[in-house]
């Protein structure tokens, strides 16, 4: 496949199709509607299911139903729409059905606006719906990763019978970038339905997909089963990127779009002699706890940069504990932190640490 | 090499398409590129802009506070972006719709009456191509020939009868920019 100029929303929709998505249910909301539009055209073309539901509540419950039937399924939305899906996501966790959700985050709370934000971190990483549950959360930082993470999200969802979330933001959804789509996977055979799925119980025992366990002891046992599964995911599926950290005295921790803004800031600061690098969690859950703890023993200070008021910051503080100081810089409400202002925070930290810094940084950007 | 550009004007002037064409051309040239649009309510009848970054290395930020170049197609865009272009950068101004002169003297300001030029070429929709041609003549990121070739690839076949006019618009814009730059370089008595 050749690299082509692709808009993020179209790219992840097409990637989902090529990853074998058999049914898409959604409701339009800016800034992700192009995904729904793409699905509306492509899915019927391929003889697959596309439904524009009457609301996000309906859409997620259609996903729940399709997933219970063993169908590869997904939805996509943006922050206010995703909030409406929380009950469904909790039920799906409680029923252990696999599905993919793409959240193209926008400014909030409430109706907010349509500009890029990262303020659904806590909602998606910590729960959002009720109960002790987890979902795998992937944080792409480019259109290519938006594609790759969507494919990975389907595979992880199937492997662990879990909901996988691709946590993007309005800028990733709206921007165009050179990227390569994967080859189209052949459709699953009609009899390839998972053994647990509600695929018709002729000549076999019945399956039950449910999140109800009226007996507290039984519910507790089920929760322990979930926790064991989550531990297995934490042991096998953590992903992160380290950029220019080998000799760094300052590490910036950022995910998604914030991380690529940080990379530009870092290029400028490196040119001015500041030993700064980037630690980028790619899976927000499972969180790269061990790698970050190791890092906090090597660097003198950490700066967390987010497009929210410090949601991942809480996880970084928990992991780093008192090993090194943790600073924070965030813009919120749909405002993106400009590389120049991130660079100023890095510079201030470097000066505080007494690093030798040249006065006139070259105008470098990547 | 990293080059960043903002194109701004009214919705409907071809602001977003001009940027996309440039991004396609960058990709065709084997470079990295990002195209980032303004999106949302302000696009409906209001202002539109997009940021294009072109680089020979992976691109970090797709947005910029201080672009190396800007094309401004209406007065609000001039007011907004004139102060932001980096010193030594290029500002291409559509003087058909902007009657105020560029105040800064530390940038390469190129005045092009692009709507009038497009009308002379027979199609008012060519304004964006005239201005893009002007920009390409004053920057080294890509050539008008590269962008012209890309246009042929990305323009849907049903519009291919317009290719000639688009090539002419790019060329005319480049020609006028070269003349304007020569005028800028000659001190007036």
Coordinates of C-alpha atoms in Angstrom, one line a residue:
Chain A
X1 CA 0.0 0.0 0.0
X2 CA 1.3 3.4 -0.9
X3 CA 1.3 6.4 1.4
X4 CA -1.6 8.8 0.7
X5 CA -2.8 12.0 2.1
X6 CA -5.6 11.0 4.5
X7 CA -7.9 12.9 6.9
X8 CA -7.8 11.3 10.4
X9 CA -11.5 10.6 10.6
X10 CA -11.6 8.9 7.2
X11 CA -8.4 7.1 7.9
X12 CA -9.6 5.3 11.0
X13 CA -13.0 4.5 9.5
X14 CA -11.3 2.8 6.5
X15 CA -8.8 1.1 8.8
X16 CA -11.6 -0.3 10.8
X17 CA -13.2 -1.7 7.6
X18 CA -9.9 -3.3 6.5
X19 CA -9.5 -4.7 10.0
X20 CA -12.7 -6.6 9.5
X21 CA -15.3 -4.4 11.1
X22 CA -18.6 -6.1 10.2
X23 CA -21.1 -3.6 11.8
X24 CA -20.8 0.1 12.6
X25 CA -23.4 2.0 14.7
X26 CA -23.1 5.7 15.4
X27 CA -24.6 9.1 15.6
X28 CA -23.1 12.2 13.9
X29 CA -21.1 14.6 16.1
X30 CA -18.4 17.1 15.2
X31 CA -15.4 16.7 15.0
X32 CA -15.7 13.0 14.0
X33 CA -18.7 13.0 11.6
X34 CA -16.5 12.3 8.5
X35 CA -16.0 8.8 10.0
X36 CA -19.7 8.1 10.1
X37 CA -20.0 9.5 6.5
X38 CA -17.3 7.2 5.3
X39 CA -18.9 4.2 7.0
X40 CA -22.3 5.1 5.5
X41 CA -20.9 4.8 2.0
X42 CA -18.4 2.0 2.4
X43 CA -20.2 -0.5 4.7
X44 CA -23.3 -1.1 2.5
X45 CA -20.9 -1.3 -0.6
X46 CA -19.2 -4.2 1.1
X47 CA -22.4 -5.8 2.2
X48 CA -21.7 -5.0 5.9
X49 CA -23.9 -3.3 8.4
X50 CA -24.1 0.5 8.9
X51 CA -26.8 2.0 11.1
X52 CA -27.1 5.7 12.0
X53 CA -28.8 5.2 15.3
X54 CA -31.3 7.6 16.9
X55 CA -28.8 8.6 19.6
X56 CA -25.5 7.6 21.1
X57 CA -27.4 5.6 23.8
X58 CA -29.0 3.5 21.0
X59 CA -25.7 3.2 19.1
X60 CA -23.7 1.7 22.0
X61 CA -26.5 -0.7 22.8
X62 CA -26.5 -1.8 19.1
X63 CA -22.8 -2.3 19.4
X64 CA -23.4 -4.3 22.6
X65 CA -26.0 -6.5 20.8
X66 CA -23.8 -7.1 17.7
X67 CA -20.8 -7.8 19.9
X68 CA -22.8 -10.4 21.9
X69 CA -23.6 -12.1 18.7
X70 CA -19.9 -12.4 17.9
X71 CA -19.8 -9.7 15.3
X72 CA -16.8 -7.4 14.9
X73 CA -18.3 -4.1 15.7
X74 CA -17.5 -0.5 16.6
X75 CA -18.8 3.0 17.2
X76 CA -17.2 6.4 17.1
X77 CA -18.2 9.6 18.6
X78 CA -16.9 12.7 20.3
X79 CA -16.9 13.6 24.0
X80 CA -20.6 14.5 24.7
X81 CA -21.7 11.6 22.6
X82 CA -19.3 9.3 24.4
X83 CA -20.7 10.4 27.8
X84 CA -24.0 9.1 26.6
X85 CA -22.5 5.7 26.0
X86 CA -21.2 5.1 29.6
X87 CA -24.0 2.8 30.7
X88 CA -23.5 0.7 27.6
X89 CA -19.8 0.5 28.1
X90 CA -20.2 -0.6 31.7
X91 CA -22.6 -3.4 30.6
X92 CA -20.2 -4.5 27.9
X93 CA -17.4 -4.7 30.5
X94 CA -19.7 -6.7 32.7
X95 CA -20.6 -9.0 29.9
X96 CA -17.1 -9.3 28.5
X97 CA -17.9 -8.6 24.9
X98 CA -15.3 -7.2 22.5
X99 CA -15.8 -3.9 20.7
X100 CA -14.0 -0.8 19.5
X101 CA -14.9 2.8 20.4
X102 CA -13.1 5.8 18.9
X103 CA -13.5 9.0 20.9
X104 CA -12.4 12.1 18.9
X105 CA -12.3 14.3 21.9
X106 CA -13.5 17.9 22.0
X107 CA -13.6 20.8 24.4
X108 CA -15.9 20.4 27.5
X109 CA -17.4 19.9 29.9
X110 CA -21.0 19.8 28.8
X111 CA -21.7 20.7 25.2
X112 CA -18.4 22.6 25.2
X113 CA -17.2 23.2 21.7
X114 CA -15.8 21.3 18.7
X115 CA -12.1 22.2 19.2
X116 CA -9.4 19.6 20.1
X117 CA -9.1 18.5 23.7
X118 CA -7.8 15.6 25.8
X119 CA -10.2 16.0 28.7
X120 CA -11.9 12.6 28.4
X121 CA -8.7 10.9 29.8
X122 CA -10.2 10.3 33.3
X123 CA -13.5 9.1 31.8
X124 CA -12.0 6.6 29.4
X125 CA -9.0 5.5 31.5
X126 CA -10.6 5.3 34.9
X127 CA -14.1 4.1 34.0
X128 CA -16.8 6.6 33.4
X129 CA -19.5 4.0 33.7
X130 CA -20.1 2.3 37.0
X131 CA -18.4 -0.7 38.4
X132 CA -14.8 -2.0 38.7
X133 CA -13.9 -2.3 35.1
X134 CA -11.2 -1.4 32.6
X135 CA -11.0 -0.8 28.9
X136 CA -7.8 -0.7 26.8
X137 CA -7.1 2.9 25.9
X138 CA -4.8 3.7 22.9
X139 CA -3.6 7.2 22.3
X140 CA -2.6 7.9 18.7
X141 CA -0.4 11.0 17.9
X142 CA -0.6 10.9 14.1
X143 CA -3.0 9.8 11.3
X144 CA -0.8 6.7 10.8
X145 CA -1.1 5.8 14.4
X146 CA -4.9 6.4 14.3
X147 CA -5.0 3.8 11.6
X148 CA -2.6 1.4 13.3
X149 CA -4.3 1.7 16.7
X150 CA -7.7 1.1 15.2
X151 CA -6.6 -2.2 13.8
X152 CA -4.8 -3.1 17.0
X153 CA -7.9 -2.1 19.0
X154 CA -10.0 -4.7 17.2
X155 CA -7.4 -7.4 17.7
X156 CA -6.9 -6.6 21.4
X157 CA -10.7 -6.4 21.9
X158 CA -11.1 -9.9 20.4
X159 CA -8.1 -11.4 22.3
X160 CA -9.3 -10.2 25.7
X161 CA -13.0 -9.9 25.2
X162 CA -12.8 -6.3 26.2
X163 CA -13.7 -2.8 24.9
X164 CA -10.8 -1.1 23.2
X165 CA -10.9 2.7 23.0
X166 CA -8.9 4.7 20.5
X167 CA -8.6 8.1 22.3
X168 CA -8.0 10.7 19.6
X169 CA -8.9 14.4 19.5
X170 CA -10.4 16.9 17.1
X171 CA -7.1 17.9 15.6
X172 CA -6.2 14.3 14.7
X173 CA -9.7 13.7 13.3
X174 CA -9.6 16.8 11.1
X175 CA -6.0 16.9 10.0
X176 CA -4.6 15.3 6.8
X177 CA -1.3 13.6 6.9
X178 CA 0.6 11.1 4.8
X179 CA -0.3 7.6 6.0
X180 CA -0.6 4.0 4.7
X181 CA -3.7 2.0 5.1
X182 CA -3.4 -1.8 5.8
X183 CA -4.5 -4.4 3.2
X184 CA -8.1 -5.5 3.4
X185 CA -8.5 -8.6 5.6
X186 CA -10.6 -11.3 4.1
X187 CA -14.0 -11.4 5.8
X188 CA -14.4 -13.9 8.7
X189 CA -16.0 -17.2 7.7
X190 CA -19.7 -17.4 8.7
X191 CA -18.9 -20.3 11.1
X192 CA -15.9 -18.4 12.7
X193 CA -18.1 -17.0 15.4
X194 CA -16.4 -17.1 18.9
X195 CA -17.5 -20.1 21.1
X196 CA -19.0 -17.8 23.7
X197 CA -21.1 -15.8 21.2
X198 CA -24.9 -15.8 20.8
X199 CA -24.6 -17.3 17.3
X200 CA -27.5 -19.8 17.5
X201 CA -27.5 -22.8 19.9
X202 CA -28.4 -25.5 17.5
X203 CA -26.5 -28.7 18.4
X204 CA -24.6 -27.1 21.3
X205 CA -25.3 -25.8 24.8
X206 CA -26.8 -22.4 25.1
X207 CA -24.6 -19.4 25.8
X208 CA -25.6 -16.6 28.1
X209 CA -24.3 -13.0 27.7
X210 CA -25.3 -11.0 30.7
X211 CA -23.9 -8.5 33.3
X212 CA -26.2 -9.5 36.1
X213 CA -24.9 -11.5 39.1
X214 CA -27.6 -11.2 41.8
X215 CA -25.6 -13.2 44.3
X216 CA -22.9 -10.9 45.7
X217 CA -20.4 -13.7 46.2
X218 CA -20.9 -14.7 42.6
X219 CA -20.5 -11.1 41.5
X220 CA -17.3 -10.8 43.6
X221 CA -15.9 -14.0 41.9
X222 CA -16.7 -12.5 38.5
X223 CA -14.9 -9.3 39.5
X224 CA -11.9 -11.3 40.5
X225 CA -12.0 -13.0 37.2
X226 CA -12.1 -9.5 35.5
X227 CA -9.2 -8.4 37.6
X228 CA -7.1 -11.4 36.6
X229 CA -7.8 -10.6 33.0
X230 CA -6.8 -7.0 33.5
X231 CA -3.6 -8.1 35.2
X232 CA -2.8 -10.2 32.2
X233 CA -3.4 -7.2 29.9
X234 CA -1.1 -5.1 32.1
X235 CA 1.6 -7.7 31.8
X236 CA 1.4 -8.0 28.0
X237 CA 0.0 -4.9 26.4
X238 CA 1.8 -1.8 27.7
X239 CA 3.1 0.4 24.9
X240 CA 5.0 3.7 25.1
X241 CA 7.5 5.7 23.2
X242 CA 10.8 7.3 24.4
X243 CA 12.2 10.2 22.4
X244 CA 15.6 11.7 23.1
X245 CA 15.6 10.5 26.7
X246 CA 19.0 8.7 26.9
X247 CA 20.9 11.8 28.1
X248 CA 17.8 13.8 29.3
X249 CA 17.7 15.6 32.6
X250 CA 14.2 16.8 31.9
X251 CA 11.5 14.4 30.7
X252 CA 8.2 15.7 29.3
X253 CA 5.3 13.3 29.6
X254 CA 2.5 13.8 27.1
X255 CA 0.2 11.6 25.0
X256 CA -1.5 12.0 21.7
X257 CA -1.5 15.4 20.0
X258 CA 0.0 17.1 23.0
X259 CA 3.1 14.8 22.6
X260 CA 3.6 15.9 19.0
X261 CA 3.4 19.5 20.0
X262 CA 6.0 18.7 22.7
X263 CA 8.3 17.2 20.1
X264 CA 8.5 20.5 18.2
X265 CA 9.2 22.3 21.5
X266 CA 11.9 19.8 22.4
X267 CA 13.6 20.2 19.0
X268 CA 14.0 23.9 19.7
X269 CA 15.2 23.4 23.3
X270 CA 17.6 20.7 22.3
X271 CA 19.1 23.1 19.8
X272 CA 19.6 25.6 22.7
X273 CA 21.4 22.9 24.7
X274 CA 18.6 21.7 27.0
X275 CA 18.8 18.0 27.7
X276 CA 15.1 17.3 27.3
X277 CA 13.2 14.3 25.9
X278 CA 9.7 13.0 25.7
X279 CA 8.0 10.0 27.4
X280 CA 4.8 9.2 25.5
X281 CA 2.3 6.7 26.9
X282 CA 0.7 5.0 23.9
X283 CA -1.5 2.8 26.0
X284 CA -3.1 5.0 28.6
X285 CA -4.5 1.9 30.2
X286 CA -2.6 -0.2 30.8
X287 CA -0.4 2.7 31.8
X288 CA 3.4 2.4 31.3
X289 CA 4.0 2.4 35.1
X290 CA 7.3 0.5 35.3
X291 CA 9.0 2.4 32.5
X292 CA 7.9 5.8 33.9
X293 CA 9.1 4.8 37.4
X294 CA 12.5 3.9 35.9
X295 CA 12.6 7.2 34.1
X296 CA 11.8 9.1 37.3
X297 CA 15.0 7.6 38.8
X298 CA 17.1 8.8 35.9
X299 CA 15.9 12.4 35.3
X300 CA 16.0 15.5 37.5
X301 CA 12.5 16.7 36.7
X302 CA 9.3 15.8 34.9
X303 CA 6.9 18.1 33.1
X304 CA 3.5 16.8 32.2
X305 CA 1.8 18.5 29.2
X306 CA -1.8 17.9 28.4
X307 CA -4.8 19.4 26.6
X308 CA -6.7 19.3 29.9
X309 CA -6.1 20.6 33.4
X310 CA -4.0 17.6 34.6
X311 CA -5.9 14.3 34.3
X312 CA -2.9 12.1 33.3
X313 CA -0.9 14.2 35.7
X314 CA -2.5 12.3 38.6
X315 CA -1.2 9.0 37.2
X316 CA 2.2 10.4 36.6
X317 CA 2.4 11.7 40.2
X318 CA 1.2 8.4 41.5
X319 CA 3.9 6.5 39.7
X320 CA 6.8 9.0 40.2
X321 CA 5.9 9.5 43.9
X322 CA 8.6 11.7 45.4
X323 CA 11.5 10.5 43.1
X324 CA 11.6 13.8 41.2
X325 CA 9.6 17.0 41.0
X326 CA 6.6 16.8 38.6
X327 CA 5.5 20.0 36.9
X328 CA 2.4 20.6 34.8
X329 CA 1.4 22.7 31.8
X330 CA -2.0 22.3 30.2
X331 CA -4.4 24.2 28.0
X332 CA -8.0 23.3 28.0
X333 CA -11.4 24.0 26.7
X334 CA -10.3 23.3 23.1
X335 CA -7.1 25.4 23.2
X336 CA -4.0 23.6 22.0
X337 CA -0.7 24.4 23.8
X338 CA 1.6 26.0 21.2
X339 CA 5.1 24.6 21.0
X340 CA 6.5 28.0 21.9
X341 CA 4.7 28.1 25.3
X342 CA 5.6 24.5 26.0
X343 CA 9.2 25.4 25.2
X344 CA 9.0 28.3 27.6
X345 CA 7.9 25.9 30.4
X346 CA 10.8 23.5 29.6
X347 CA 13.2 26.5 29.6
X348 CA 12.0 27.7 32.9
X349 CA 12.5 24.2 34.4
X350 CA 16.0 24.0 32.9
X351 CA 16.9 27.4 34.4
X352 CA 15.6 26.3 37.8
X353 CA 17.7 23.2 37.6
X354 CA 20.7 25.4 36.8
X355 CA 21.4 24.0 33.3
X356 CA 23.6 26.0 31.0
X357 CA 21.3 27.2 28.3
X358 CA 22.3 29.3 25.3
X359 CA 20.4 32.7 25.2
X360 CA 19.5 32.6 21.6
X361 CA 17.8 29.4 20.6
X362 CA 17.9 28.7 16.9
X363 CA 14.5 28.6 15.3
X364 CA 14.2 24.9 14.9
X365 CA 11.1 23.0 14.5
X366 CA 10.2 19.5 13.3
Chain B
X1 CA 14.0 21.7 5.8
X2 CA 10.7 22.5 7.5
X3 CA 8.3 25.0 5.9
X4 CA 5.0 26.1 7.4
X5 CA 2.3 28.2 5.8
X6 CA -1.1 29.5 6.7
X7 CA -3.7 30.2 3.9
X8 CA -6.6 32.3 5.1
X9 CA -9.7 33.9 3.6
X10 CA -13.4 33.6 3.3
X11 CA -15.1 30.2 3.1
X12 CA -15.6 29.5 -0.6
X13 CA -12.4 31.1 -1.8
X14 CA -10.7 27.8 -2.1
X15 CA -8.5 28.2 1.0
X16 CA -8.8 24.6 2.1
X17 CA -8.3 23.2 -1.3
X18 CA -5.2 25.2 -2.0
X19 CA -3.7 23.9 1.2
X20 CA -4.7 20.3 0.4
X21 CA -3.2 20.6 -3.1
X22 CA 0.1 21.8 -1.6
X23 CA 0.1 18.9 1.0
X24 CA -0.6 16.4 -1.8
X25 CA 2.3 17.8 -3.8
X26 CA 4.6 17.5 -0.8
X27 CA 3.7 13.9 -0.3
X28 CA 4.2 13.3 -4.1
X29 CA 7.7 14.8 -3.7
X30 CA 8.5 12.3 -1.0
X31 CA 8.2 14.8 1.9
X32 CA 6.4 14.7 5.2
X33 CA 3.3 17.0 5.4
X34 CA 0.4 17.9 7.6
X35 CA -2.7 19.9 6.6
X36 CA -4.7 21.3 9.5
X37 CA -8.0 23.2 8.8
X38 CA -9.9 25.6 10.8
X39 CA -13.1 23.7 11.3
X40 CA -16.5 24.6 12.8
X41 CA -19.1 27.2 12.9
X42 CA -16.8 30.0 11.7
X43 CA -16.5 28.2 8.3
X44 CA -20.1 28.8 7.3
X45 CA -19.9 32.0 5.4
X46 CA -17.1 33.3 7.7
X47 CA -13.4 33.0 7.6
X48 CA -11.5 29.8 6.8
X49 CA -7.9 29.0 7.2
X50 CA -5.6 26.0 7.1
X51 CA -2.0 25.4 8.1
X52 CA 0.3 23.3 5.9
X53 CA 3.6 22.0 7.2
X54 CA 6.1 20.4 4.8
X55 CA 9.3 18.8 6.0
X56 CA 12.0 16.3 5.1
X57 CA 11.7 15.0 8.7
X58 CA 8.8 13.7 10.7
X59 CA 6.5 16.6 11.7
X60 CA 5.8 17.4 15.3
X61 CA 3.3 20.3 15.6
X62 CA 0.8 20.6 12.8
X63 CA 0.0 24.1 14.0
X64 CA 2.3 27.2 14.2
X65 CA 2.2 30.5 16.0
X66 CA 4.7 32.1 13.6
X67 CA 4.4 30.8 10.1
X68 CA 7.2 31.2 7.6
X69 CA 4.6 32.2 5.0
X70 CA 1.0 33.2 4.7
X71 CA -1.5 33.8 1.9
X72 CA -4.2 36.2 2.9
X73 CA -7.2 36.4 0.6
X74 CA -9.3 39.0 2.5
X75 CA -8.8 41.9 4.9
X76 CA -9.6 40.1 8.2
X77 CA -6.9 37.6 7.3
X78 CA -4.3 40.3 6.6
X79 CA -5.1 41.9 9.9
X80 CA -4.8 38.6 11.7
X81 CA -1.7 37.1 10.0
X82 CA 0.5 40.1 9.0
X83 CA 1.9 40.4 12.5
X84 CA 2.5 36.7 12.8
X85 CA 4.6 35.9 9.7
X86 CA 8.2 35.3 10.8
X87 CA 10.8 38.0 10.0
X88 CA 12.1 37.3 6.5
X89 CA 9.0 35.3 5.7
X90 CA 6.6 35.7 2.8
X91 CA 3.1 37.3 2.9
X92 CA 1.1 37.0 -0.3
X93 CA -1.8 39.5 -0.4
X94 CA -4.9 39.4 -2.5
X95 CA -5.1 43.1 -3.3
X96 CA -8.4 42.6 -5.3
X97 CA -10.1 42.4 -1.9
X98 CA -7.6 44.1 0.4
X99 CA -7.1 47.9 -0.1
X100 CA -4.8 48.3 2.8
X101 CA -1.0 48.1 2.3
X102 CA 1.2 45.8 4.2
X103 CA 2.9 47.7 7.1
X104 CA 5.7 45.4 8.0
X105 CA 9.0 46.0 6.2
X106 CA 10.8 42.9 7.5
X107 CA 8.9 40.4 5.4
X108 CA 8.6 39.7 1.7
X109 CA 5.2 41.2 0.9
X110 CA 3.8 40.2 -2.5
X111 CA 0.8 42.1 -3.7
X112 CA -1.3 40.2 -6.3
X113 CA -4.7 41.3 -7.5
X114 CA -5.7 37.7 -7.7
X115 CA -9.4 38.0 -8.3
X116 CA -8.8 40.3 -11.2
X117 CA -6.1 38.0 -12.6
X118 CA -8.5 35.1 -12.3
X119 CA -11.2 37.0 -14.1
X120 CA -8.8 37.8 -16.9
X121 CA -8.0 34.1 -17.1
X122 CA -11.7 33.5 -17.6
X123 CA -12.6 31.9 -14.3
X124 CA -13.0 33.7 -10.9
X125 CA -12.6 30.4 -9.1
X126 CA -8.9 30.4 -10.0
X127 CA -8.0 33.1 -7.4
X128 CA -6.5 30.5 -5.0
X129 CA -4.4 29.0 -7.8
X130 CA -3.0 32.5 -8.8
X131 CA -2.0 33.1 -5.1
X132 CA -0.6 29.7 -4.7
X133 CA 1.5 30.2 -7.8
X134 CA 2.8 33.5 -6.3
X135 CA 3.7 31.8 -3.1
X136 CA 5.6 29.0 -4.8
X137 CA 7.6 31.5 -6.8
X138 CA 8.8 33.2 -3.6
X139 CA 9.5 30.1 -1.5
X140 CA 11.6 27.0 -2.1
X141 CA 9.4 24.3 -0.6
X142 CA 7.9 23.1 -3.9
X143 CA 7.8 24.3 -7.6
X144 CA 4.8 25.3 -9.6
X145 CA 5.6 22.3 -11.9
X146 CA 5.4 19.9 -9.0
X147 CA 2.1 21.3 -7.8
X148 CA 0.8 21.4 -11.4
X149 CA 1.6 17.7 -11.8
X150 CA -0.1 16.9 -8.5
X151 CA -3.2 18.8 -9.5
X152 CA -3.5 16.5 -12.5
X153 CA -3.4 13.5 -10.2
X154 CA -5.8 14.7 -7.5
X155 CA -8.3 16.6 -9.7
X156 CA -11.3 14.4 -10.4
X157 CA -11.5 13.4 -14.1
X158 CA -14.7 15.3 -14.5
X159 CA -12.8 18.5 -13.9
X160 CA -9.9 17.8 -16.1
X161 CA -11.1 20.3 -18.7
X162 CA -10.1 22.9 -16.2
X163 CA -6.5 21.7 -15.9
X164 CA -5.2 24.1 -18.5
X165 CA -6.7 27.1 -16.8
X166 CA -5.3 26.0 -13.4
X167 CA -1.8 25.6 -14.8
X168 CA -2.1 29.0 -16.4
X169 CA -3.3 30.5 -13.1
X170 CA -0.3 29.0 -11.2
X171 CA 2.1 30.3 -13.9
X172 CA 0.6 33.7 -14.0
X173 CA 0.7 34.0 -10.2
X174 CA 4.3 33.0 -10.2
X175 CA 5.1 35.5 -12.9
X176 CA 3.4 38.4 -11.1
X177 CA 5.1 37.5 -7.8
X178 CA 8.5 37.6 -9.5
X179 CA 7.7 41.0 -10.9
X180 CA 6.4 42.2 -7.6
X181 CA 9.5 41.1 -5.8
X182 CA 11.6 42.9 -8.4
X183 CA 9.6 46.1 -7.7
X184 CA 10.0 45.6 -4.0
X185 CA 13.7 45.4 -4.4
X186 CA 13.9 48.6 -6.4
X187 CA 13.9 51.6 -4.1
X188 CA 11.3 54.2 -5.1
X189 CA 12.5 57.7 -5.6

